[in-house]
Amino acid sequence: MNATLAALALIFTQLSLIAFGGGNTILPEMHRQVTEVHRWLTDADFAALFALAQAAPGPNMMVVPLIGWHVAGLAGMLVSTVAIFGPSSILTAVALRLWRRFKDNSWRRTVQAGLVPISVGLVAASAVLIVRAADRTWVLVAISAGVALVAARTRLHPLWLLAAGAAIGWSGFGQ
């Protein structure tokens, strides 16, 4: 295994094991590792791969195989995919067995309630990171804020919001 593949394996294995509350909670650290530490991607590359992964069907961490592909081709994609999905899957299986064992303990509800704000904060940090990486003008920041507001206040399907964003981007408004 060459040094790049080893680095991909190490980074995504570590991220897999700390992805508490969902994959999007590790986006800030993933972004830092691939853009600042290893300089494999630019901010724009990261935002584009994340957008592509979110538009595709499948798990929300499909950005990881895309990053692996971008960095080291097919081998990078395979190593990154196994590294991000393997360790967390094994850990989840083990944790669920233990969690069920303590299903009647009162401390379990307290732990669950305490984890909710942590997860919400981590997901919010990820959203801010993606907006900062993708939106280069104040017009684009305003559009992102407007879309977030519409998504939070209505039951409009996210695909309609994506279509509206694509139409705005295609028109060149805000560039």
mmCIF file with all atom_site columns, C-alpha atoms in Angstrom:
data_model
loop_
_atom_site.group_PDB
_atom_site.id
_atom_site.type_symbol
_atom_site.label_atom_id
_atom_site.label_alt_id
_atom_site.label_comp_id
_atom_site.label_asym_id
_atom_site.label_entity_id
_atom_site.label_seq_id
_atom_site.pdbx_PDB_ins_code
_atom_site.Cartn_x
_atom_site.Cartn_y
_atom_site.Cartn_z
_atom_site.occupancy
_atom_site.B_iso_or_equiv
_atom_site.pdbx_formal_charge
_atom_site.auth_seq_id
_atom_site.auth_comp_id
_atom_site.auth_asym_id
_atom_site.auth_atom_id
_atom_site.pdbx_PDB_model_num
ATOM 1   C CA . MET A 1 1   ? 0.000   0.000  0.000   1.00 0.00 ? 1   MET A CA 1
ATOM 2   C CA . ASN A 1 2   ? 1.467   3.342  -0.935  1.00 0.00 ? 2   ASN A CA 1
ATOM 3   C CA . ALA A 1 3   ? 1.644   6.350  1.380   1.00 0.00 ? 3   ALA A CA 1
ATOM 4   C CA . THR A 1 4   ? -1.422  8.069  -0.072  1.00 0.00 ? 4   THR A CA 1
ATOM 5   C CA . LEU A 1 5   ? -3.603  4.989  0.309   1.00 0.00 ? 5   LEU A CA 1
ATOM 6   C CA . ALA A 1 6   ? -2.304  4.487  3.845   1.00 0.00 ? 6   ALA A CA 1
ATOM 7   C CA . ALA A 1 7   ? -3.135  8.109  4.676   1.00 0.00 ? 7   ALA A CA 1
ATOM 8   C CA . LEU A 1 8   ? -6.647  7.715  3.204   1.00 0.00 ? 8   LEU A CA 1
ATOM 9   C CA . ALA A 1 9   ? -7.170  4.545  5.253   1.00 0.00 ? 9   ALA A CA 1
ATOM 10  C CA . LEU A 1 10  ? -5.959  6.169  8.458   1.00 0.00 ? 10  LEU A CA 1
ATOM 11  C CA . ILE A 1 11  ? -7.971  9.378  8.068   1.00 0.00 ? 11  ILE A CA 1
ATOM 12  C CA . PHE A 1 12  ? -11.246 7.712  7.174   1.00 0.00 ? 12  PHE A CA 1
ATOM 13  C CA . THR A 1 13  ? -10.882 4.954  9.775   1.00 0.00 ? 13  THR A CA 1
ATOM 14  C CA . GLN A 1 14  ? -10.436 7.609  12.464  1.00 0.00 ? 14  GLN A CA 1
ATOM 15  C CA . LEU A 1 15  ? -13.366 9.637  11.127  1.00 0.00 ? 15  LEU A CA 1
ATOM 16  C CA . SER A 1 16  ? -15.506 6.497  10.962  1.00 0.00 ? 16  SER A CA 1
ATOM 17  C CA . LEU A 1 17  ? -14.962 5.851  14.654  1.00 0.00 ? 17  LEU A CA 1
ATOM 18  C CA . ILE A 1 18  ? -15.849 9.410  15.732  1.00 0.00 ? 18  ILE A CA 1
ATOM 19  C CA . ALA A 1 19  ? -18.882 9.905  13.455  1.00 0.00 ? 19  ALA A CA 1
ATOM 20  C CA . PHE A 1 20  ? -21.209 10.174 16.399  1.00 0.00 ? 20  PHE A CA 1
ATOM 21  C CA . GLY A 1 21  ? -24.656 11.450 15.470  1.00 0.00 ? 21  GLY A CA 1
ATOM 22  C CA . GLY A 1 22  ? -24.313 10.738 11.761  1.00 0.00 ? 22  GLY A CA 1
ATOM 23  C CA . GLY A 1 23  ? -21.826 11.136 8.993   1.00 0.00 ? 23  GLY A CA 1
ATOM 24  C CA . ASN A 1 24  ? -22.341 14.858 8.564   1.00 0.00 ? 24  ASN A CA 1
ATOM 25  C CA . THR A 1 25  ? -20.947 15.456 12.034  1.00 0.00 ? 25  THR A CA 1
ATOM 26  C CA . ILE A 1 26  ? -17.443 14.654 10.777  1.00 0.00 ? 26  ILE A CA 1
ATOM 27  C CA . LEU A 1 27  ? -17.531 16.988 7.779   1.00 0.00 ? 27  LEU A CA 1
ATOM 28  C CA . PRO A 1 28  ? -15.517 19.778 9.434   1.00 0.00 ? 28  PRO A CA 1
ATOM 29  C CA . GLU A 1 29  ? -12.657 17.429 10.331  1.00 0.00 ? 29  GLU A CA 1
ATOM 30  C CA . MET A 1 30  ? -12.864 15.658 6.964   1.00 0.00 ? 30  MET A CA 1
ATOM 31  C CA . HIS A 1 31  ? -12.678 19.033 5.242   1.00 0.00 ? 31  HIS A CA 1
ATOM 32  C CA . ARG A 1 32  ? -9.679  20.050 7.353   1.00 0.00 ? 32  ARG A CA 1
ATOM 33  C CA . GLN A 1 33  ? -7.843  16.819 6.637   1.00 0.00 ? 33  GLN A CA 1
ATOM 34  C CA . VAL A 1 34  ? -8.325  16.784 2.859   1.00 0.00 ? 34  VAL A CA 1
ATOM 35  C CA . THR A 1 35  ? -7.994  20.532 2.176   1.00 0.00 ? 35  THR A CA 1
ATOM 36  C CA . GLU A 1 36  ? -5.612  21.871 4.829   1.00 0.00 ? 36  GLU A CA 1
ATOM 37  C CA . VAL A 1 37  ? -3.539  18.977 6.149   1.00 0.00 ? 37  VAL A CA 1
ATOM 38  C CA . HIS A 1 38  ? -3.014  16.938 2.977   1.00 0.00 ? 38  HIS A CA 1
ATOM 39  C CA . ARG A 1 39  ? -4.050  19.562 0.375   1.00 0.00 ? 39  ARG A CA 1
ATOM 40  C CA . TRP A 1 40  ? -5.665  16.935 -1.801  1.00 0.00 ? 40  TRP A CA 1
ATOM 41  C CA . LEU A 1 41  ? -8.678  19.162 -2.542  1.00 0.00 ? 41  LEU A CA 1
ATOM 42  C CA . THR A 1 42  ? -9.541  22.839 -2.679  1.00 0.00 ? 42  THR A CA 1
ATOM 43  C CA . ASP A 1 43  ? -12.557 24.244 -0.834  1.00 0.00 ? 43  ASP A CA 1
ATOM 44  C CA . ALA A 1 44  ? -14.418 24.374 -4.143  1.00 0.00 ? 44  ALA A CA 1
ATOM 45  C CA . ASP A 1 45  ? -13.507 20.747 -4.952  1.00 0.00 ? 45  ASP A CA 1
ATOM 46  C CA . PHE A 1 46  ? -14.725 19.621 -1.532  1.00 0.00 ? 46  PHE A CA 1
ATOM 47  C CA . ALA A 1 47  ? -18.001 21.523 -1.856  1.00 0.00 ? 47  ALA A CA 1
ATOM 48  C CA . ALA A 1 48  ? -18.557 20.167 -5.378  1.00 0.00 ? 48  ALA A CA 1
ATOM 49  C CA . LEU A 1 49  ? -17.909 16.550 -4.338  1.00 0.00 ? 49  LEU A CA 1
ATOM 50  C CA . PHE A 1 50  ? -20.162 16.959 -1.300  1.00 0.00 ? 50  PHE A CA 1
ATOM 51  C CA . ALA A 1 51  ? -22.966 18.383 -3.470  1.00 0.00 ? 51  ALA A CA 1
ATOM 52  C CA . LEU A 1 52  ? -22.571 15.558 -5.982  1.00 0.00 ? 52  LEU A CA 1
ATOM 53  C CA . ALA A 1 53  ? -22.647 12.948 -3.204  1.00 0.00 ? 53  ALA A CA 1
ATOM 54  C CA . GLN A 1 54  ? -25.756 14.491 -1.643  1.00 0.00 ? 54  GLN A CA 1
ATOM 55  C CA . ALA A 1 55  ? -27.579 14.527 -4.973  1.00 0.00 ? 55  ALA A CA 1
ATOM 56  C CA . ALA A 1 56  ? -26.857 10.832 -5.566  1.00 0.00 ? 56  ALA A CA 1
ATOM 57  C CA . PRO A 1 57  ? -28.865 8.033  -3.937  1.00 0.00 ? 57  PRO A CA 1
ATOM 58  C CA . GLY A 1 58  ? -27.172 6.108  -1.143  1.00 0.00 ? 58  GLY A CA 1
ATOM 59  C CA . PRO A 1 59  ? -25.645 6.818  2.247   1.00 0.00 ? 59  PRO A CA 1
ATOM 60  C CA . ASN A 1 60  ? -24.897 10.454 3.070   1.00 0.00 ? 60  ASN A CA 1
ATOM 61  C CA . MET A 1 61  ? -21.187 9.676  3.294   1.00 0.00 ? 61  MET A CA 1
ATOM 62  C CA . MET A 1 62  ? -20.889 8.924  -0.425  1.00 0.00 ? 62  MET A CA 1
ATOM 63  C CA . VAL A 1 63  ? -18.569 11.935 -0.506  1.00 0.00 ? 63  VAL A CA 1
ATOM 64  C CA . VAL A 1 64  ? -15.834 9.720  0.963   1.00 0.00 ? 64  VAL A CA 1
ATOM 65  C CA . PRO A 1 65  ? -15.544 7.333  -2.021  1.00 0.00 ? 65  PRO A CA 1
ATOM 66  C CA . LEU A 1 66  ? -15.549 10.396 -4.297  1.00 0.00 ? 66  LEU A CA 1
ATOM 67  C CA . ILE A 1 67  ? -12.690 11.919 -2.325  1.00 0.00 ? 67  ILE A CA 1
ATOM 68  C CA . GLY A 1 68  ? -10.802 8.626  -2.485  1.00 0.00 ? 68  GLY A CA 1
ATOM 69  C CA . TRP A 1 69  ? -11.372 8.459  -6.245  1.00 0.00 ? 69  TRP A CA 1
ATOM 70  C CA . HIS A 1 70  ? -10.240 12.055 -6.671  1.00 0.00 ? 70  HIS A CA 1
ATOM 71  C CA . VAL A 1 71  ? -7.074  11.464 -4.639  1.00 0.00 ? 71  VAL A CA 1
ATOM 72  C CA . ALA A 1 72  ? -5.955  7.991  -5.757  1.00 0.00 ? 72  ALA A CA 1
ATOM 73  C CA . GLY A 1 73  ? -8.296  6.595  -8.413  1.00 0.00 ? 73  GLY A CA 1
ATOM 74  C CA . LEU A 1 74  ? -10.044 3.252  -8.034  1.00 0.00 ? 74  LEU A CA 1
ATOM 75  C CA . ALA A 1 75  ? -7.727  2.033  -5.265  1.00 0.00 ? 75  ALA A CA 1
ATOM 76  C CA . GLY A 1 76  ? -8.348  5.264  -3.345  1.00 0.00 ? 76  GLY A CA 1
ATOM 77  C CA . MET A 1 77  ? -12.084 4.851  -3.719  1.00 0.00 ? 77  MET A CA 1
ATOM 78  C CA . LEU A 1 78  ? -11.993 1.271  -2.434  1.00 0.00 ? 78  LEU A CA 1
ATOM 79  C CA . VAL A 1 79  ? -9.694  2.030  0.504   1.00 0.00 ? 79  VAL A CA 1
ATOM 80  C CA . SER A 1 80  ? -11.692 5.105  1.519   1.00 0.00 ? 80  SER A CA 1
ATOM 81  C CA . THR A 1 81  ? -15.005 3.265  1.278   1.00 0.00 ? 81  THR A CA 1
ATOM 82  C CA . VAL A 1 82  ? -13.880 0.362  3.457   1.00 0.00 ? 82  VAL A CA 1
ATOM 83  C CA . ALA A 1 83  ? -12.215 2.742  5.923   1.00 0.00 ? 83  ALA A CA 1
ATOM 84  C CA . ILE A 1 84  ? -15.278 4.967  6.413   1.00 0.00 ? 84  ILE A CA 1
ATOM 85  C CA . PHE A 1 85  ? -17.996 2.312  6.487   1.00 0.00 ? 85  PHE A CA 1
ATOM 86  C CA . GLY A 1 86  ? -16.202 -0.714 7.998   1.00 0.00 ? 86  GLY A CA 1
ATOM 87  C CA . PRO A 1 87  ? -15.134 0.380  11.493  1.00 0.00 ? 87  PRO A CA 1
ATOM 88  C CA . SER A 1 88  ? -18.335 2.309  12.273  1.00 0.00 ? 88  SER A CA 1
ATOM 89  C CA . SER A 1 89  ? -20.472 -0.636 11.153  1.00 0.00 ? 89  SER A CA 1
ATOM 90  C CA . ILE A 1 90  ? -18.624 -3.012 13.470  1.00 0.00 ? 90  ILE A CA 1
ATOM 91  C CA . LEU A 1 91  ? -18.719 -0.521 16.343  1.00 0.00 ? 91  LEU A CA 1
ATOM 92  C CA . THR A 1 92  ? -22.445 0.094  15.819  1.00 0.00 ? 92  THR A CA 1
ATOM 93  C CA . ALA A 1 93  ? -23.216 -3.623 15.890  1.00 0.00 ? 93  ALA A CA 1
ATOM 94  C CA . VAL A 1 94  ? -21.326 -4.054 19.161  1.00 0.00 ? 94  VAL A CA 1
ATOM 95  C CA . ALA A 1 95  ? -22.808 -0.898 20.730  1.00 0.00 ? 95  ALA A CA 1
ATOM 96  C CA . LEU A 1 96  ? -26.363 -1.887 19.817  1.00 0.00 ? 96  LEU A CA 1
ATOM 97  C CA . ARG A 1 97  ? -25.962 -5.218 21.575  1.00 0.00 ? 97  ARG A CA 1
ATOM 98  C CA . LEU A 1 98  ? -24.776 -3.429 24.721  1.00 0.00 ? 98  LEU A CA 1
ATOM 99  C CA . TRP A 1 99  ? -27.427 -0.711 24.398  1.00 0.00 ? 99  TRP A CA 1
ATOM 100 C CA . ARG A 1 100 ? -30.228 -3.278 24.315  1.00 0.00 ? 100 ARG A CA 1
ATOM 101 C CA . ARG A 1 101 ? -28.827 -4.889 27.428  1.00 0.00 ? 101 ARG A CA 1
ATOM 102 C CA . PHE A 1 102 ? -29.402 -1.641 29.359  1.00 0.00 ? 102 PHE A CA 1
ATOM 103 C CA . LYS A 1 103 ? -32.809 -0.802 27.842  1.00 0.00 ? 103 LYS A CA 1
ATOM 104 C CA . ASP A 1 104 ? -34.549 -0.562 31.230  1.00 0.00 ? 104 ASP A CA 1
ATOM 105 C CA . ASN A 1 105 ? -31.959 1.630  32.971  1.00 0.00 ? 105 ASN A CA 1
ATOM 106 C CA . SER A 1 106 ? -32.899 5.260  33.584  1.00 0.00 ? 106 SER A CA 1
ATOM 107 C CA . TRP A 1 107 ? -29.405 6.534  32.801  1.00 0.00 ? 107 TRP A CA 1
ATOM 108 C CA . ARG A 1 108 ? -29.902 5.381  29.203  1.00 0.00 ? 108 ARG A CA 1
ATOM 109 C CA . ARG A 1 109 ? -32.645 8.016  28.567  1.00 0.00 ? 109 ARG A CA 1
ATOM 110 C CA . THR A 1 110 ? -30.438 10.678 30.159  1.00 0.00 ? 110 THR A CA 1
ATOM 111 C CA . VAL A 1 111 ? -27.516 9.758  27.915  1.00 0.00 ? 111 VAL A CA 1
ATOM 112 C CA . GLN A 1 112 ? -29.753 9.833  24.830  1.00 0.00 ? 112 GLN A CA 1
ATOM 113 C CA . ALA A 1 113 ? -31.174 13.236 25.762  1.00 0.00 ? 113 ALA A CA 1
ATOM 114 C CA . GLY A 1 114 ? -27.682 14.598 26.303  1.00 0.00 ? 114 GLY A CA 1
ATOM 115 C CA . LEU A 1 115 ? -26.477 13.397 22.917  1.00 0.00 ? 115 LEU A CA 1
ATOM 116 C CA . VAL A 1 116 ? -29.178 15.227 20.936  1.00 0.00 ? 116 VAL A CA 1
ATOM 117 C CA . PRO A 1 117 ? -27.789 18.773 21.358  1.00 0.00 ? 117 PRO A CA 1
ATOM 118 C CA . ILE A 1 118 ? -24.274 17.515 20.654  1.00 0.00 ? 118 ILE A CA 1
ATOM 119 C CA . SER A 1 119 ? -25.401 15.958 17.380  1.00 0.00 ? 119 SER A CA 1
ATOM 120 C CA . VAL A 1 120 ? -27.400 19.052 16.403  1.00 0.00 ? 120 VAL A CA 1
ATOM 121 C CA . GLY A 1 121 ? -24.386 21.269 17.082  1.00 0.00 ? 121 GLY A CA 1
ATOM 122 C CA . LEU A 1 122 ? -22.067 19.057 15.033  1.00 0.00 ? 122 LEU A CA 1
ATOM 123 C CA . VAL A 1 123 ? -24.485 18.980 12.092  1.00 0.00 ? 123 VAL A CA 1
ATOM 124 C CA . ALA A 1 124 ? -24.885 22.776 12.294  1.00 0.00 ? 124 ALA A CA 1
ATOM 125 C CA . ALA A 1 125 ? -21.096 23.165 12.246  1.00 0.00 ? 125 ALA A CA 1
ATOM 126 C CA . SER A 1 126 ? -20.996 20.998 9.135   1.00 0.00 ? 126 SER A CA 1
ATOM 127 C CA . ALA A 1 127 ? -23.640 23.146 7.442   1.00 0.00 ? 127 ALA A CA 1
ATOM 128 C CA . VAL A 1 128 ? -21.663 26.302 8.184   1.00 0.00 ? 128 VAL A CA 1
ATOM 129 C CA . LEU A 1 129 ? -18.516 24.699 6.806   1.00 0.00 ? 129 LEU A CA 1
ATOM 130 C CA . ILE A 1 130 ? -20.213 23.716 3.525   1.00 0.00 ? 130 ILE A CA 1
ATOM 131 C CA . VAL A 1 131 ? -21.738 27.173 3.099   1.00 0.00 ? 131 VAL A CA 1
ATOM 132 C CA . ARG A 1 132 ? -18.352 28.801 3.733   1.00 0.00 ? 132 ARG A CA 1
ATOM 133 C CA . ALA A 1 133 ? -16.656 26.453 1.242   1.00 0.00 ? 133 ALA A CA 1
ATOM 134 C CA . ALA A 1 134 ? -19.287 26.818 -1.490  1.00 0.00 ? 134 ALA A CA 1
ATOM 135 C CA . ASP A 1 135 ? -20.592 30.374 -1.221  1.00 0.00 ? 135 ASP A CA 1
ATOM 136 C CA . ARG A 1 136 ? -18.058 32.888 -2.466  1.00 0.00 ? 136 ARG A CA 1
ATOM 137 C CA . THR A 1 137 ? -20.264 35.990 -2.556  1.00 0.00 ? 137 THR A CA 1
ATOM 138 C CA . TRP A 1 138 ? -22.772 37.552 -0.177  1.00 0.00 ? 138 TRP A CA 1
ATOM 139 C CA . VAL A 1 139 ? -25.505 36.912 -2.744  1.00 0.00 ? 139 VAL A CA 1
ATOM 140 C CA . LEU A 1 140 ? -24.781 33.172 -2.591  1.00 0.00 ? 140 LEU A CA 1
ATOM 141 C CA . VAL A 1 141 ? -24.703 33.269 1.218   1.00 0.00 ? 141 VAL A CA 1
ATOM 142 C CA . ALA A 1 142 ? -28.099 35.014 1.152   1.00 0.00 ? 142 ALA A CA 1
ATOM 143 C CA . ILE A 1 143 ? -29.480 32.379 -1.223  1.00 0.00 ? 143 ILE A CA 1
ATOM 144 C CA . SER A 1 144 ? -28.211 29.585 1.065   1.00 0.00 ? 144 SER A CA 1
ATOM 145 C CA . ALA A 1 145 ? -29.740 31.295 4.096   1.00 0.00 ? 145 ALA A CA 1
ATOM 146 C CA . GLY A 1 146 ? -33.034 31.713 2.252   1.00 0.00 ? 146 GLY A CA 1
ATOM 147 C CA . VAL A 1 147 ? -33.104 28.065 1.239   1.00 0.00 ? 147 VAL A CA 1
ATOM 148 C CA . ALA A 1 148 ? -32.321 27.000 4.808   1.00 0.00 ? 148 ALA A CA 1
ATOM 149 C CA . LEU A 1 149 ? -35.152 29.190 6.092   1.00 0.00 ? 149 LEU A CA 1
ATOM 150 C CA . VAL A 1 150 ? -37.614 27.761 3.551   1.00 0.00 ? 150 VAL A CA 1
ATOM 151 C CA . ALA A 1 151 ? -36.514 24.220 4.424   1.00 0.00 ? 151 ALA A CA 1
ATOM 152 C CA . ALA A 1 152 ? -36.936 24.871 8.145   1.00 0.00 ? 152 ALA A CA 1
ATOM 153 C CA . ARG A 1 153 ? -40.319 26.605 7.897   1.00 0.00 ? 153 ARG A CA 1
ATOM 154 C CA . THR A 1 154 ? -42.094 24.589 5.209   1.00 0.00 ? 154 THR A CA 1
ATOM 155 C CA . ARG A 1 155 ? -42.643 20.993 4.273   1.00 0.00 ? 155 ARG A CA 1
ATOM 156 C CA . LEU A 1 156 ? -41.361 21.607 0.744   1.00 0.00 ? 156 LEU A CA 1
ATOM 157 C CA . HIS A 1 157 ? -39.500 18.578 -0.562  1.00 0.00 ? 157 HIS A CA 1
ATOM 158 C CA . PRO A 1 158 ? -35.698 19.137 -0.611  1.00 0.00 ? 158 PRO A CA 1
ATOM 159 C CA . LEU A 1 159 ? -35.560 18.192 -4.289  1.00 0.00 ? 159 LEU A CA 1
ATOM 160 C CA . TRP A 1 160 ? -37.566 21.330 -5.109  1.00 0.00 ? 160 TRP A CA 1
ATOM 161 C CA . LEU A 1 161 ? -35.034 23.394 -3.189  1.00 0.00 ? 161 LEU A CA 1
ATOM 162 C CA . LEU A 1 162 ? -32.188 21.679 -5.023  1.00 0.00 ? 162 LEU A CA 1
ATOM 163 C CA . ALA A 1 163 ? -33.926 22.355 -8.347  1.00 0.00 ? 163 ALA A CA 1
ATOM 164 C CA . ALA A 1 164 ? -34.361 26.019 -7.419  1.00 0.00 ? 164 ALA A CA 1
ATOM 165 C CA . GLY A 1 165 ? -30.693 26.260 -6.449  1.00 0.00 ? 165 GLY A CA 1
ATOM 166 C CA . ALA A 1 166 ? -29.658 24.620 -9.697  1.00 0.00 ? 166 ALA A CA 1
ATOM 167 C CA . ALA A 1 167 ? -31.822 27.062 -11.676 1.00 0.00 ? 167 ALA A CA 1
ATOM 168 C CA . ILE A 1 168 ? -30.321 30.025 -9.833  1.00 0.00 ? 168 ILE A CA 1
ATOM 169 C CA . GLY A 1 169 ? -26.814 28.692 -10.392 1.00 0.00 ? 169 GLY A CA 1
ATOM 170 C CA . TRP A 1 170 ? -27.503 27.991 -14.055 1.00 0.00 ? 170 TRP A CA 1
ATOM 171 C CA . SER A 1 171 ? -28.757 31.545 -14.525 1.00 0.00 ? 171 SER A CA 1
ATOM 172 C CA . GLY A 1 172 ? -25.448 32.905 -13.260 1.00 0.00 ? 172 GLY A CA 1
ATOM 173 C CA . PHE A 1 173 ? -27.136 35.025 -10.576 1.00 0.00 ? 173 PHE A CA 1
ATOM 174 C CA . GLY A 1 174 ? -24.738 35.742 -7.720  1.00 0.00 ? 174 GLY A CA 1
ATOM 175 C CA . GLN A 1 175 ? -21.561 34.813 -9.591  1.00 0.00 ? 175 GLN A CA 1
#
